XYZ file of N, CA and C in Angstrom:
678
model
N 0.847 -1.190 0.000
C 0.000 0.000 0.000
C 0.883 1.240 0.000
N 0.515 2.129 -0.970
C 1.010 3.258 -0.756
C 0.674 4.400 0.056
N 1.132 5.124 0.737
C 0.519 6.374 1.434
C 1.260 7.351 0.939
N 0.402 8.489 0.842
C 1.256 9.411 -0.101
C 0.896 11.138 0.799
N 1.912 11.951 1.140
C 1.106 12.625 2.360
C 1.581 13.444 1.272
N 1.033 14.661 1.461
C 1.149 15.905 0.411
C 0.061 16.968 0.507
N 0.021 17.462 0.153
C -1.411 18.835 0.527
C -2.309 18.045 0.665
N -2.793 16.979 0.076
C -4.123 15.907 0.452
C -3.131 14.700 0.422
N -3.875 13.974 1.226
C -3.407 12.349 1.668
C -4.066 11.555 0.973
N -2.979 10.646 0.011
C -3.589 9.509 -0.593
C -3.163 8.317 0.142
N -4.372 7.315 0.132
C -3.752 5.788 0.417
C -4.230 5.075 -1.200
N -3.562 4.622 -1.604
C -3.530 3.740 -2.763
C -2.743 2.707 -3.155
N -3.037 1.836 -4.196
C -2.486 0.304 -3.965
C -2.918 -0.327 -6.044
N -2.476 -1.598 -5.704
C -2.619 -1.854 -7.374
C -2.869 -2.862 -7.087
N -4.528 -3.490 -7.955
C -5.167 -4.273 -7.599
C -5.250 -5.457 -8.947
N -5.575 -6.548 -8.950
C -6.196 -7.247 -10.444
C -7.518 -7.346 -10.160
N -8.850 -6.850 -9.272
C -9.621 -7.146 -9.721
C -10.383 -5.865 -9.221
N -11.552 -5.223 -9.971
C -12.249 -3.785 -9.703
C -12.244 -3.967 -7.987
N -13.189 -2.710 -7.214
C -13.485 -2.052 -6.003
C -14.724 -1.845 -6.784
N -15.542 -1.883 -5.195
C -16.661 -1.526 -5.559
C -17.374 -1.420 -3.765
N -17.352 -0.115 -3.821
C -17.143 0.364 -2.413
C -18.591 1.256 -2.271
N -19.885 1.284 -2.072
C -21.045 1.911 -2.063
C -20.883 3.245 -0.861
N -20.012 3.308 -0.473
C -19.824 4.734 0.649
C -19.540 5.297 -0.277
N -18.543 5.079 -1.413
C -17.619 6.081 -2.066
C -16.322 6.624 -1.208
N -15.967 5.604 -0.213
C -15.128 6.149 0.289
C -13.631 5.740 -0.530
N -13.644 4.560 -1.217
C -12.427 3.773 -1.778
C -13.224 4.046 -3.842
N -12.628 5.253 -4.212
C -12.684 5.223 -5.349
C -11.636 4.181 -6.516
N -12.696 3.870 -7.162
C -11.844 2.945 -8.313
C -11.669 3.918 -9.105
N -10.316 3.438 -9.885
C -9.510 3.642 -11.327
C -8.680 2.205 -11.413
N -8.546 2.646 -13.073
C -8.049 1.509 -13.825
C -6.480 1.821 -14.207
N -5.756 0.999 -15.003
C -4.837 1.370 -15.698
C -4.717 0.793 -17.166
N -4.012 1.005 -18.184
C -3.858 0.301 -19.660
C -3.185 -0.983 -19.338
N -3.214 -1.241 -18.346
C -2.411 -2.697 -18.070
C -3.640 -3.718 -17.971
N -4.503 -3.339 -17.720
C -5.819 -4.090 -17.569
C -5.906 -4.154 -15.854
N -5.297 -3.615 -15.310
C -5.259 -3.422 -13.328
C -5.793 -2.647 -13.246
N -6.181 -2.755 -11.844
C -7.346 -1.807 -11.221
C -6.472 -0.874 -10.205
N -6.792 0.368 -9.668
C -5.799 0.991 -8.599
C -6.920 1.851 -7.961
N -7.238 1.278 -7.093
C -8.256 1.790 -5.552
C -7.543 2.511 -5.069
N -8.498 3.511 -4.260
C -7.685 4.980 -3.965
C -8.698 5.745 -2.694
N -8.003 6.048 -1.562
C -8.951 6.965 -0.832
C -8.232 8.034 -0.815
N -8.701 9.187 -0.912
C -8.008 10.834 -0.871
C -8.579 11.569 0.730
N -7.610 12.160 1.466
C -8.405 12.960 2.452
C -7.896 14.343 2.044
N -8.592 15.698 2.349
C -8.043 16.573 1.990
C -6.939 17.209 3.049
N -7.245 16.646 4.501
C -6.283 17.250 5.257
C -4.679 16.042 5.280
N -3.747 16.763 5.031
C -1.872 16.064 5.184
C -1.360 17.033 5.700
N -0.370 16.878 4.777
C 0.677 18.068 5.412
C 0.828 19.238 5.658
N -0.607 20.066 5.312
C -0.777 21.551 5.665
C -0.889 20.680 7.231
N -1.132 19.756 7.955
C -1.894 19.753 9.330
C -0.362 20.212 9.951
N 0.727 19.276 9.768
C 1.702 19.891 10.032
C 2.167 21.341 9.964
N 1.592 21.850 9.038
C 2.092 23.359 8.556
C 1.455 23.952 9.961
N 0.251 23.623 10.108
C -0.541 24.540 10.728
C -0.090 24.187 12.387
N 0.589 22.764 12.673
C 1.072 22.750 13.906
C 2.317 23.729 14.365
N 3.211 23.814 12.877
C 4.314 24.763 13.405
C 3.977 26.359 13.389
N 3.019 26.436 12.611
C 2.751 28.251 12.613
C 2.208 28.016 13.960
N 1.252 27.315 14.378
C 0.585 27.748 15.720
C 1.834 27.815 16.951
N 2.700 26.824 16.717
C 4.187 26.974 17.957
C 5.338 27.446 17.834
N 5.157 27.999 16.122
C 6.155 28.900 16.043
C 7.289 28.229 15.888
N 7.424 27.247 15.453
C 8.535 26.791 15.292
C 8.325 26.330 13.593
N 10.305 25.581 13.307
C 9.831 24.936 11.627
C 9.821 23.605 11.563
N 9.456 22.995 11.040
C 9.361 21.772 10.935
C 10.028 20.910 11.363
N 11.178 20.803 11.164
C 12.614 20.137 12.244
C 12.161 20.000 13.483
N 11.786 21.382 13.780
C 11.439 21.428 15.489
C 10.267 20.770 16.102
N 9.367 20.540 14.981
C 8.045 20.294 15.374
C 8.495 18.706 15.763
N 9.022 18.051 14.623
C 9.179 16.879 14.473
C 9.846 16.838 15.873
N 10.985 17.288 16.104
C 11.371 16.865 17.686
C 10.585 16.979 18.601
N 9.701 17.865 18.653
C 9.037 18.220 19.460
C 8.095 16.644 19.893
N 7.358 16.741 18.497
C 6.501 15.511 18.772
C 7.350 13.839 18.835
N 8.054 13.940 19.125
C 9.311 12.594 19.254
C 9.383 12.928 20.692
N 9.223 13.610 21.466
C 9.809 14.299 22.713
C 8.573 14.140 23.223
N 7.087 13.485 23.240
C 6.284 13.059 24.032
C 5.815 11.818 23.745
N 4.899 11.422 24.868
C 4.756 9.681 24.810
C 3.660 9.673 23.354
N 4.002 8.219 22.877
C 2.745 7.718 22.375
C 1.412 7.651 22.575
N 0.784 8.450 21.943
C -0.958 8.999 22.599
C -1.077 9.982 23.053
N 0.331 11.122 22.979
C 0.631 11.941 23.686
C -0.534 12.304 25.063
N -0.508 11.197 25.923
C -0.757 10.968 27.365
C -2.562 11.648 26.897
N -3.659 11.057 26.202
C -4.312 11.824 25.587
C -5.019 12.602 24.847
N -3.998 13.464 24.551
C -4.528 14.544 23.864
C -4.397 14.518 22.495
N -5.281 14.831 21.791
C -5.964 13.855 20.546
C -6.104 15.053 19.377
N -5.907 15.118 17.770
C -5.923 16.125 16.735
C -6.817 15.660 16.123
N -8.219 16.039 15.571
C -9.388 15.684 14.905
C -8.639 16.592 13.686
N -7.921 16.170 12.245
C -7.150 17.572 11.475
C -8.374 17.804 10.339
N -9.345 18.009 10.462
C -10.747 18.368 9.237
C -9.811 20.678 9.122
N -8.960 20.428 8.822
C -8.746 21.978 9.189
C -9.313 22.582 7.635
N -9.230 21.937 6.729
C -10.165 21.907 5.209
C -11.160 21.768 5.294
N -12.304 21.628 5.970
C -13.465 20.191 5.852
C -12.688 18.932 5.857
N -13.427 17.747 5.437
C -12.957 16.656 4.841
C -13.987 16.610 4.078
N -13.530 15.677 3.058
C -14.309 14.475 2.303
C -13.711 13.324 2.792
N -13.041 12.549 3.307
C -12.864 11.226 4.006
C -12.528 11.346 4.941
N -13.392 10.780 6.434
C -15.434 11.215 5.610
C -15.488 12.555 5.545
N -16.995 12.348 4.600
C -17.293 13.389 4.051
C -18.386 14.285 4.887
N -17.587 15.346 5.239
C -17.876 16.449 6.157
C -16.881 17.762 5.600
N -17.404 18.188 4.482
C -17.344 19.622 3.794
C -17.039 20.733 4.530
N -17.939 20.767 5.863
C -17.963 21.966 6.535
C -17.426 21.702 8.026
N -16.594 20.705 7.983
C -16.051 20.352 9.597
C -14.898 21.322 9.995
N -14.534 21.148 11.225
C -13.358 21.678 11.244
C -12.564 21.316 12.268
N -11.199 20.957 12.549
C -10.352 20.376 13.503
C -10.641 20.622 14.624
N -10.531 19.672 15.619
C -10.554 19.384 17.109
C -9.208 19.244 17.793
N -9.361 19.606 19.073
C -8.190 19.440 19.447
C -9.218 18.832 20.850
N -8.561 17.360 21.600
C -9.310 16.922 22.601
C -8.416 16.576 23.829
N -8.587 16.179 25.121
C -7.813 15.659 25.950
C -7.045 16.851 26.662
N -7.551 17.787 26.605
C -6.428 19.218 26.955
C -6.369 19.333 28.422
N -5.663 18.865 28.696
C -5.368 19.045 30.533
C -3.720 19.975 30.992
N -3.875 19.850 32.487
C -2.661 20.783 32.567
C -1.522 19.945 32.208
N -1.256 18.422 32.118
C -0.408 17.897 31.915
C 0.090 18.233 30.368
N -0.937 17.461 29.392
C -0.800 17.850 28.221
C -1.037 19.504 27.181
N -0.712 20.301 28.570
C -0.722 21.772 27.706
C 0.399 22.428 27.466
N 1.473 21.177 26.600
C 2.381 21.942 26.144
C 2.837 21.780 24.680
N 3.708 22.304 24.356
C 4.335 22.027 22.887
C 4.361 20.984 22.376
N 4.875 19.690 22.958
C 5.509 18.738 22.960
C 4.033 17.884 22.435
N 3.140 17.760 23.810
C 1.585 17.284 23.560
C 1.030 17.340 22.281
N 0.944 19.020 21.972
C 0.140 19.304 20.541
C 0.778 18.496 19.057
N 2.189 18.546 19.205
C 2.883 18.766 17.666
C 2.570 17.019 18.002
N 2.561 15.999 18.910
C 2.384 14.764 18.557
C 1.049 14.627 18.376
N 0.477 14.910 19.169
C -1.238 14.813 18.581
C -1.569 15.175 17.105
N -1.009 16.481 16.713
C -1.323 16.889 15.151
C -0.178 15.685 14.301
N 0.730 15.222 14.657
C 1.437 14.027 13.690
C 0.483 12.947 13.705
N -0.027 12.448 14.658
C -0.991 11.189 15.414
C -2.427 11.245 14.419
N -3.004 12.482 14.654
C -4.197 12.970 14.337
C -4.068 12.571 12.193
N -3.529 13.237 11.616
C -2.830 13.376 10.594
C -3.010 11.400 10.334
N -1.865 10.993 11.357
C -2.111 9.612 10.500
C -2.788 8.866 10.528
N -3.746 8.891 11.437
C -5.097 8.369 11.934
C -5.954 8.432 10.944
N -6.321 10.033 10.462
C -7.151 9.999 9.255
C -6.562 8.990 7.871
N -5.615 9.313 7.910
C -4.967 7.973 6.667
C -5.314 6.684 6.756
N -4.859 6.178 8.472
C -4.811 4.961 9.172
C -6.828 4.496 8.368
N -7.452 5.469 8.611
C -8.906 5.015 8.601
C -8.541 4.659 7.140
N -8.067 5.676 5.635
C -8.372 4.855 4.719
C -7.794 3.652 4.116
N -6.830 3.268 5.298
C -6.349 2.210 4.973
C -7.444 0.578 5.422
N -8.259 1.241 6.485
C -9.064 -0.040 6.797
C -9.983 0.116 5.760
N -10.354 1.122 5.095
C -11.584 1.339 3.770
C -11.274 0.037 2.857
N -9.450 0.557 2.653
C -9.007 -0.496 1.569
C -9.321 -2.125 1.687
N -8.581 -2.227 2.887
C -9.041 -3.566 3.491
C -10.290 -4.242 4.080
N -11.416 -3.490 3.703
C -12.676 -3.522 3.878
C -13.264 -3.995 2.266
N -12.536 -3.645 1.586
C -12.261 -3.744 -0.330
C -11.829 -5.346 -0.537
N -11.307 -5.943 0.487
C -10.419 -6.578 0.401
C -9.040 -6.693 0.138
N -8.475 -5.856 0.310
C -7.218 -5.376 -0.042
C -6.054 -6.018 1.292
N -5.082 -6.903 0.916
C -4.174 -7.015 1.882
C -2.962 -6.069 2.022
N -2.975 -5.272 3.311
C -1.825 -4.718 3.469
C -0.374 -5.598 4.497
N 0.904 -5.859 3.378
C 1.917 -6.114 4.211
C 2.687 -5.210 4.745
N 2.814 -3.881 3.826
C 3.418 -2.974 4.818
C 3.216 -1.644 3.596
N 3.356 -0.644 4.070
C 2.890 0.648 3.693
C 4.238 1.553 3.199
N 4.140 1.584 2.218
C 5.458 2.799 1.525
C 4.845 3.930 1.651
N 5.852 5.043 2.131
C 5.351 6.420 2.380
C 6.143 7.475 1.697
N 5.521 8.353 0.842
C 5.910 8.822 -0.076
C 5.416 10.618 0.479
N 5.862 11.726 -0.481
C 4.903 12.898 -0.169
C 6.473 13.802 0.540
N 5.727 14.937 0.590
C 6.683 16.245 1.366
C 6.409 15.827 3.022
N 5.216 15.038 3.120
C 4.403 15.082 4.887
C 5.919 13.876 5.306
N 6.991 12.450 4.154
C 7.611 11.812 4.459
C 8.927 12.773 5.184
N 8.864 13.897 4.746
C 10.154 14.764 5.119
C 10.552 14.742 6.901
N 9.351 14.305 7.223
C 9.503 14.813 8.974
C 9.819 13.020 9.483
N 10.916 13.159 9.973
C 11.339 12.288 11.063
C 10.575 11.582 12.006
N 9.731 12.671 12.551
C 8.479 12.129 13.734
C 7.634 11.111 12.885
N 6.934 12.028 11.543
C 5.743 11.129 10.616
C 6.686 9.399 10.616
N 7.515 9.671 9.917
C 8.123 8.528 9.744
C 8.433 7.289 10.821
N 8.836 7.642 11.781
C 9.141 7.206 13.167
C 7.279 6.876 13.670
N 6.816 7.443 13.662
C 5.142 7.619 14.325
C 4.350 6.473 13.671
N 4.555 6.518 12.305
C 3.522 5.874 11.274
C 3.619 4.270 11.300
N 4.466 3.600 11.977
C 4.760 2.777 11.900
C 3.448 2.122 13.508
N 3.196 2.972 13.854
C 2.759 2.584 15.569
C 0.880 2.923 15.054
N 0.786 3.662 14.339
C 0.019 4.053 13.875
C -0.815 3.213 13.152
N 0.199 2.798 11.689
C -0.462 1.579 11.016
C -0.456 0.309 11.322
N 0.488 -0.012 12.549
C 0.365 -1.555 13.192
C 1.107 -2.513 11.801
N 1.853 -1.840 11.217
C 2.647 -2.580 9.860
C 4.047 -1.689 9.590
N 5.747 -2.653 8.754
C 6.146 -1.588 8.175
C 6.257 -0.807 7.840
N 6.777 0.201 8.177
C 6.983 1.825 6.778
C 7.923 1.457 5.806
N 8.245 1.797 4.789
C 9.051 1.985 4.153
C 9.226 3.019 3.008
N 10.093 3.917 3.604
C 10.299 5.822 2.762
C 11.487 5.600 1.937
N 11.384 5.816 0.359
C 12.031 5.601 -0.429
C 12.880 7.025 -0.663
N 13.815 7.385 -1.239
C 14.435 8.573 -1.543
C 13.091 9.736 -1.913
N 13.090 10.878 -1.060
C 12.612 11.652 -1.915
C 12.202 11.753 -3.144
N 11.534 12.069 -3.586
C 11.449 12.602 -5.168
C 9.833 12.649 -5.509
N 9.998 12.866 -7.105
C 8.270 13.391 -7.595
C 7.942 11.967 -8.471
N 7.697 10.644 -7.404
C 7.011 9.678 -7.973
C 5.784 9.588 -8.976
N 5.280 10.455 -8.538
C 3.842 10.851 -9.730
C 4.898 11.235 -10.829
N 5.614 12.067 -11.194
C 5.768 12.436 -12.553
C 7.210 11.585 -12.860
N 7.598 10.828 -12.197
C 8.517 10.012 -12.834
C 7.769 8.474 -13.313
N 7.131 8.158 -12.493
C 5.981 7.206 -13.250
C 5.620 7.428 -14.547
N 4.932 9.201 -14.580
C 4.165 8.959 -15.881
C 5.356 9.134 -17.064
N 6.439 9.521 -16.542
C 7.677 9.577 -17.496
C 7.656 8.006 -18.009
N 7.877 7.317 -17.090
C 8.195 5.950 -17.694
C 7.323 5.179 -18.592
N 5.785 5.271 -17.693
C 4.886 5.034 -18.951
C 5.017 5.720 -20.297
N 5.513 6.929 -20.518
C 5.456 7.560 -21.724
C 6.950 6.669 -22.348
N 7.818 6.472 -21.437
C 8.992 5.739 -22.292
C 8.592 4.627 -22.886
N 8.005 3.871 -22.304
C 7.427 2.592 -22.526
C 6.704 2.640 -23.535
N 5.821 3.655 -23.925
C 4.805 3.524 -25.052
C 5.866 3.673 -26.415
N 6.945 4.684 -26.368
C 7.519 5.241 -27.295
C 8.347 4.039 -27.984
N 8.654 3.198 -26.611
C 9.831 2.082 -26.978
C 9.042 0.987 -27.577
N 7.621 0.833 -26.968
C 6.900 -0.170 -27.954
C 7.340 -1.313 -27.487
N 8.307 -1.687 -26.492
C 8.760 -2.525 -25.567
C 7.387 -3.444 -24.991
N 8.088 -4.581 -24.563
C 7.174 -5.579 -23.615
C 6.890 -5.672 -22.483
N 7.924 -4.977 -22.061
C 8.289 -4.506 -20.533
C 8.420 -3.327 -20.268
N 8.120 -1.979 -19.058
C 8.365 -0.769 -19.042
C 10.125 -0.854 -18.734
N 10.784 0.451 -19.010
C 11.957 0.853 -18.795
C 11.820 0.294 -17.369
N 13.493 -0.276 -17.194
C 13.652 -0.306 -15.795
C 14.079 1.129 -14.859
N 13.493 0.969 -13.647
C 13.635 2.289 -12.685
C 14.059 1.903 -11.151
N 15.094 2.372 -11.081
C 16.220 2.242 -9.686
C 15.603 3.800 -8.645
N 15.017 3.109 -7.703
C 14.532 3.847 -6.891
C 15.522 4.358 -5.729
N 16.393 3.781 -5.327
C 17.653 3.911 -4.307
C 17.198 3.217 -3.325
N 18.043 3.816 -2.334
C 17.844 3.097 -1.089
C 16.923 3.639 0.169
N 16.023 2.475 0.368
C 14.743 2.730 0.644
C 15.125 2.646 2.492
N 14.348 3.577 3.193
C 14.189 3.124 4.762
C 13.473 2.498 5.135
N 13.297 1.656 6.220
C 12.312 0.661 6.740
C 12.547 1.095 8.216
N 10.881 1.345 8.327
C 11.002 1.770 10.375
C 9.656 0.672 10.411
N 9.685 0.389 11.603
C 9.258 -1.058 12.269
C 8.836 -0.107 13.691
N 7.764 -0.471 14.194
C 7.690 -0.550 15.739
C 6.086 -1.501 16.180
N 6.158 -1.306 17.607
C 5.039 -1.596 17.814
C 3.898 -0.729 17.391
N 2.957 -1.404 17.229
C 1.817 -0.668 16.934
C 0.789 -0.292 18.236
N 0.084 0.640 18.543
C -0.150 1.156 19.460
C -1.635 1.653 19.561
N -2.527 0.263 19.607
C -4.115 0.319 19.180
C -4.730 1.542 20.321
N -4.545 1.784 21.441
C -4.863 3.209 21.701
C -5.090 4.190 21.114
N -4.043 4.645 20.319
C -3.953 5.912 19.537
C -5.174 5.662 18.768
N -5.168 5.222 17.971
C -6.719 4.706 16.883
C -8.116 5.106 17.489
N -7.872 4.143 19.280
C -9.390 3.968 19.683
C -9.330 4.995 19.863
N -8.340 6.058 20.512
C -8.881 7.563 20.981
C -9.433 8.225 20.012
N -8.892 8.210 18.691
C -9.275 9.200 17.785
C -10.221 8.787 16.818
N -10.950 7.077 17.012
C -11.958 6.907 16.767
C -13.109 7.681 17.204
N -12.803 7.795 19.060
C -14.012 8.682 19.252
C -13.876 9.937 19.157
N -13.034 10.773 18.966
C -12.959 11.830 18.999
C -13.731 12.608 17.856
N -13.029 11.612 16.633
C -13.299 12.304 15.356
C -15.008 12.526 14.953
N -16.031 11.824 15.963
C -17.199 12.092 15.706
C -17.403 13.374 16.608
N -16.430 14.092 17.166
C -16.921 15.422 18.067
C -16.318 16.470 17.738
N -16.531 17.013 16.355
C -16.215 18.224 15.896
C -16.978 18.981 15.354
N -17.089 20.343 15.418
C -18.192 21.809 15.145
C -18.011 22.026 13.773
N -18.996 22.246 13.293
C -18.624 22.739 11.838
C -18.479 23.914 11.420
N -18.181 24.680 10.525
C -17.511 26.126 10.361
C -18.936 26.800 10.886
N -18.730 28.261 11.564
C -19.744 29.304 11.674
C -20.024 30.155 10.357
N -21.597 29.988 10.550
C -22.107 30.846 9.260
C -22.124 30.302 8.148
C-alpha cells in the first residue's frame, strides 16, 4: 500500500480485480495494463503539520522533535485535522478538534504529537476502507513532502500496526508517468527499468490506543460558523 502525504493524503495500492465500495469512500480507477488501482483521498496532510508549526512557532525540524519528545498517545490529547473540511469522511464543513487538553498535556511537545498522530489516523482510517475492499496490506510505503519529517516517519509505523518503508525523496507521480510515456515510445514488452535507491524501513510496535482515541474523537467536531 502506498501512502502518499502531500497537501491531500492519498492511500492507494494496485489491484487485479475492480473495487466496488457503495460509501464512495475507496474510489476505483483503472490502468492500460488491464489493473485496477483503488484509492482513498483525504483533503487534510501536510498543511496539518504546517498549521502545527505556525501555531508553535517553530519549523518543521522542530516540530518533528518536538513531537518525538512526548509519549505515544501523547498521554491523551488527541488532533481531529478536518482543518479543510474533509471528504474522508465526508464532512465539507467540519473543522479540527483538538481533545484531551489538561494541565499535563498543555504543552508544545503534547500538541505537535497529537497533530502528527491525528494526521495519520485519518490515513490509518483509509487504509481499513481499503481492506474492507479486500485489499491485503503487508506494509505501507510512504511517499509525499508530509515523508520529510522524522516524527511522521518514526510515528507511522505505531500508527499503522505494519512496516513503513520511505524511499528517496522525489516526484514519484511524474517520474511514473515519465516511464509510462517511455514505454509507449519504446513499444517494448516490458516498461523501462527504474532504480529507486535506497529505501528506509522503520518497524515498531503498533499502538491500538492511539486509533481507539481518535476513533471517538473524530465524531466530536463543530462545523464552520455561518
Amino acid at each position: 500500500m502506498i501512502v502518499s502525504i502531500g497537501t491531500s493524503g492519498v492511500v492507494s495500492t494496485v489491484s487485479n480485480v475492480p473495487t466496488a465500495d457503495p460509501s464512495g469512500i475507496v474510489a476505483g480507477f483503472a490502468d492500460t495494463t488491464g489493473r485496477f488501482l483503488p484509492l482513498v483521498c483525504t483533503l487534510n496532510a501536510a498543511r496539518v503539520l504546517d498549521a502545527a508549526a505556525t501555531m508553535l512557532r517553530v519549523d518543521h525540524a522542530e516540530l518533528s522533535a518536538l513531537a518525538l519528545s512526548a509519549p505515544p498517545g501523547a498521554d491523551g490529547r488527541t488532533l481531529v485535522p478536518y482543518l479543510e473540511g474533509e471528504r474522508t469522511p465526508n464532512r465539507p464543513h467540519a473543522t479540527g478538534a483538538v481533545h484531551g487538553l489538561a494541565l499535563r498535556t498543555s504543552t508544545p511537545a503534547h500538541l505537535a504529537r497529537a497533530a502528527v498522530e491525528g494526521m495519520l489516523c485519518a490515513l490509518a482510517d483509509g487504509l481499513d476502507a481499503m481492506i474492507a475492499q479486500g485489499t491485503t496490506v503487508n506494509r505501507v510505503i510512504l511517499v509525499g513532502g508530509g515523508a520529510r519529517s522524522e516524527a511522521v516517519r518514526r510515528i507511522a509505523p505505531t500508527v499503522f500496526g505494519r512496516p513503513v518503508l520511505v524511499p528517496p525523496l522525489g516526484e514519484y507521480v511524474a517520474d511514473g508517468a515519465a516511464r509510462q510515456a517511455a514505454w509507449v515510445l519504446s513499444g517494448g514488452q516490458r516498461p523501462p527499468s527504474w532504480t529507486v535507491g535506497q529505501v528506509e524501513m522503520h518497524e515498531a510496535d503498533a499502538v491500538p490506543a492511539i486509533r481507539e482515541r481518535y476513533a471517538v474523537a473524530r465524531a466530536n467536531v463543530l462545523d464552520r460558523a455561518g
